[in-house]
Amino acid sequence: MHAQGGEMGDDVLTEHRAAPDARIVAVHTEALNHCTVTREQVRTLARENGTGEQVLVPQDGETLSF
């Protein structure tokens, strides 16, 4: 792992490795009990590990459609 992501970042990479074709939506970052991991850290971690297009990190209030 290249970027700091803490436990949340590790979870994202673990899930991607288990299901490489899945799209992962990382939510609840920057919430009170998850504030040690920022959206940007998750994005950076995903990008640096080649999973940037599979890991989505929406902004507060953003709606994703699949």
mmCIF file with all atom_site columns, C-alpha atoms in Angstrom:
data_model
loop_
_atom_site.group_PDB
_atom_site.id
_atom_site.type_symbol
_atom_site.label_atom_id
_atom_site.label_alt_id
_atom_site.label_comp_id
_atom_site.label_asym_id
_atom_site.label_entity_id
_atom_site.label_seq_id
_atom_site.pdbx_PDB_ins_code
_atom_site.Cartn_x
_atom_site.Cartn_y
_atom_site.Cartn_z
_atom_site.occupancy
_atom_site.B_iso_or_equiv
_atom_site.pdbx_formal_charge
_atom_site.auth_seq_id
_atom_site.auth_comp_id
_atom_site.auth_asym_id
_atom_site.auth_atom_id
_atom_site.pdbx_PDB_model_num
ATOM 1  C CA . MET A 1 1  ? 0.000   0.000   0.000   1.00 0.00 ? 1  MET A CA 1
ATOM 2  C CA . HIS A 1 2  ? 1.418   3.369   -0.987  1.00 0.00 ? 2  HIS A CA 1
ATOM 3  C CA . ALA A 1 3  ? -0.746  6.013   0.650   1.00 0.00 ? 3  ALA A CA 1
ATOM 4  C CA . GLN A 1 4  ? -1.819  6.347   4.222   1.00 0.00 ? 4  GLN A CA 1
ATOM 5  C CA . GLY A 1 5  ? -5.352  5.178   4.541   1.00 0.00 ? 5  GLY A CA 1
ATOM 6  C CA . GLY A 1 6  ? -5.583  3.550   7.897   1.00 0.00 ? 6  GLY A CA 1
ATOM 7  C CA . GLU A 1 7  ? -7.999  0.731   8.495   1.00 0.00 ? 7  GLU A CA 1
ATOM 8  C CA . MET A 1 8  ? -10.611 2.117   6.074   1.00 0.00 ? 8  MET A CA 1
ATOM 9  C CA . GLY A 1 9  ? -8.099  2.279   3.243   1.00 0.00 ? 9  GLY A CA 1
ATOM 10 C CA . ASP A 1 10 ? -6.959  -1.246  3.991   1.00 0.00 ? 10 ASP A CA 1
ATOM 11 C CA . ASP A 1 11 ? -10.582 -2.400  3.870   1.00 0.00 ? 11 ASP A CA 1
ATOM 12 C CA . VAL A 1 12 ? -11.121 -0.817  0.458   1.00 0.00 ? 12 VAL A CA 1
ATOM 13 C CA . LEU A 1 13 ? -8.069  -2.531  -1.006  1.00 0.00 ? 13 LEU A CA 1
ATOM 14 C CA . THR A 1 14 ? -8.954  -5.861  0.605   1.00 0.00 ? 14 THR A CA 1
ATOM 15 C CA . GLU A 1 15 ? -12.456 -5.740  -0.847  1.00 0.00 ? 15 GLU A CA 1
ATOM 16 C CA . HIS A 1 16 ? -11.138 -4.762  -4.268  1.00 0.00 ? 16 HIS A CA 1
ATOM 17 C CA . ARG A 1 17 ? -8.746  -7.701  -4.270  1.00 0.00 ? 17 ARG A CA 1
ATOM 18 C CA . ALA A 1 18 ? -11.582 -10.057 -3.276  1.00 0.00 ? 18 ALA A CA 1
ATOM 19 C CA . ALA A 1 19 ? -13.907 -8.714  -5.996  1.00 0.00 ? 19 ALA A CA 1
ATOM 20 C CA . PRO A 1 20 ? -11.783 -6.913  -8.610  1.00 0.00 ? 20 PRO A CA 1
ATOM 21 C CA . ASP A 1 21 ? -14.693 -6.314  -10.980 1.00 0.00 ? 21 ASP A CA 1
ATOM 22 C CA . ALA A 1 22 ? -16.929 -4.771  -8.316  1.00 0.00 ? 22 ALA A CA 1
ATOM 23 C CA . ARG A 1 23 ? -17.467 -1.044  -7.969  1.00 0.00 ? 23 ARG A CA 1
ATOM 24 C CA . ILE A 1 24 ? -16.837 0.002   -4.385  1.00 0.00 ? 24 ILE A CA 1
ATOM 25 C CA . VAL A 1 25 ? -18.514 3.055   -2.880  1.00 0.00 ? 25 VAL A CA 1
ATOM 26 C CA . ALA A 1 26 ? -16.617 4.370   0.145   1.00 0.00 ? 26 ALA A CA 1
ATOM 27 C CA . VAL A 1 27 ? -18.998 6.232   2.435   1.00 0.00 ? 27 VAL A CA 1
ATOM 28 C CA . HIS A 1 28 ? -18.972 7.595   5.965   1.00 0.00 ? 28 HIS A CA 1
ATOM 29 C CA . THR A 1 29 ? -15.488 9.030   5.605   1.00 0.00 ? 29 THR A CA 1
ATOM 30 C CA . GLU A 1 30 ? -14.896 12.195  7.605   1.00 0.00 ? 30 GLU A CA 1
ATOM 31 C CA . ALA A 1 31 ? -17.823 11.316  9.900   1.00 0.00 ? 31 ALA A CA 1
ATOM 32 C CA . LEU A 1 32 ? -17.172 11.691  13.608  1.00 0.00 ? 32 LEU A CA 1
ATOM 33 C CA . ASN A 1 33 ? -16.250 8.065   14.265  1.00 0.00 ? 33 ASN A CA 1
ATOM 34 C CA . HIS A 1 34 ? -14.297 7.681   10.995  1.00 0.00 ? 34 HIS A CA 1
ATOM 35 C CA . CYS A 1 35 ? -12.583 11.076  10.946  1.00 0.00 ? 35 CYS A CA 1
ATOM 36 C CA . THR A 1 36 ? -9.099  9.567   10.783  1.00 0.00 ? 36 THR A CA 1
ATOM 37 C CA . VAL A 1 37 ? -9.660  8.796   7.082   1.00 0.00 ? 37 VAL A CA 1
ATOM 38 C CA . THR A 1 38 ? -10.524 11.538  4.615   1.00 0.00 ? 38 THR A CA 1
ATOM 39 C CA . ARG A 1 39 ? -12.161 11.202  1.233   1.00 0.00 ? 39 ARG A CA 1
ATOM 40 C CA . GLU A 1 40 ? -8.979  12.401  -0.386  1.00 0.00 ? 40 GLU A CA 1
ATOM 41 C CA . GLN A 1 41 ? -6.925  9.723   1.409   1.00 0.00 ? 41 GLN A CA 1
ATOM 42 C CA . VAL A 1 42 ? -9.259  7.000   0.107   1.00 0.00 ? 42 VAL A CA 1
ATOM 43 C CA . ARG A 1 43 ? -9.126  8.469   -3.431  1.00 0.00 ? 43 ARG A CA 1
ATOM 44 C CA . THR A 1 44 ? -5.332  8.705   -3.315  1.00 0.00 ? 44 THR A CA 1
ATOM 45 C CA . LEU A 1 45 ? -4.987  5.176   -1.962  1.00 0.00 ? 45 LEU A CA 1
ATOM 46 C CA . ALA A 1 46 ? -7.238  3.816   -4.705  1.00 0.00 ? 46 ALA A CA 1
ATOM 47 C CA . ARG A 1 47 ? -5.464  5.779   -7.449  1.00 0.00 ? 47 ARG A CA 1
ATOM 48 C CA . GLU A 1 48 ? -1.966  4.774   -6.290  1.00 0.00 ? 48 GLU A CA 1
ATOM 49 C CA . ASN A 1 49 ? -2.981  1.117   -6.139  1.00 0.00 ? 49 ASN A CA 1
ATOM 50 C CA . GLY A 1 50 ? -4.590  1.050   -9.573  1.00 0.00 ? 50 GLY A CA 1
ATOM 51 C CA . THR A 1 51 ? -8.169  0.852   -8.325  1.00 0.00 ? 51 THR A CA 1
ATOM 52 C CA . GLY A 1 52 ? -9.175  4.472   -8.880  1.00 0.00 ? 52 GLY A CA 1
ATOM 53 C CA . GLU A 1 53 ? -11.876 3.742   -11.441 1.00 0.00 ? 53 GLU A CA 1
ATOM 54 C CA . GLN A 1 54 ? -13.463 1.006   -9.324  1.00 0.00 ? 54 GLN A CA 1
ATOM 55 C CA . VAL A 1 55 ? -13.556 2.936   -6.026  1.00 0.00 ? 55 VAL A CA 1
ATOM 56 C CA . LEU A 1 56 ? -16.071 5.772   -5.820  1.00 0.00 ? 56 LEU A CA 1
ATOM 57 C CA . VAL A 1 57 ? -15.911 8.315   -3.005  1.00 0.00 ? 57 VAL A CA 1
ATOM 58 C CA . PRO A 1 58 ? -18.980 10.560  -3.175  1.00 0.00 ? 58 PRO A CA 1
ATOM 59 C CA . GLN A 1 59 ? -19.225 13.993  -1.581  1.00 0.00 ? 59 GLN A CA 1
ATOM 60 C CA . ASP A 1 60 ? -21.797 14.715  1.141   1.00 0.00 ? 60 ASP A CA 1
ATOM 61 C CA . GLY A 1 61 ? -25.233 14.715  -0.468  1.00 0.00 ? 61 GLY A CA 1
ATOM 62 C CA . GLU A 1 62 ? -23.970 13.335  -3.789  1.00 0.00 ? 62 GLU A CA 1
ATOM 63 C CA . THR A 1 63 ? -26.205 10.744  -5.446  1.00 0.00 ? 63 THR A CA 1
ATOM 64 C CA . LEU A 1 64 ? -24.725 7.939   -7.533  1.00 0.00 ? 64 LEU A CA 1
ATOM 65 C CA . SER A 1 65 ? -26.766 6.085   -10.152 1.00 0.00 ? 65 SER A CA 1
ATOM 66 C CA . PHE A 1 66 ? -25.888 2.651   -11.471 1.00 0.00 ? 66 PHE A CA 1
#
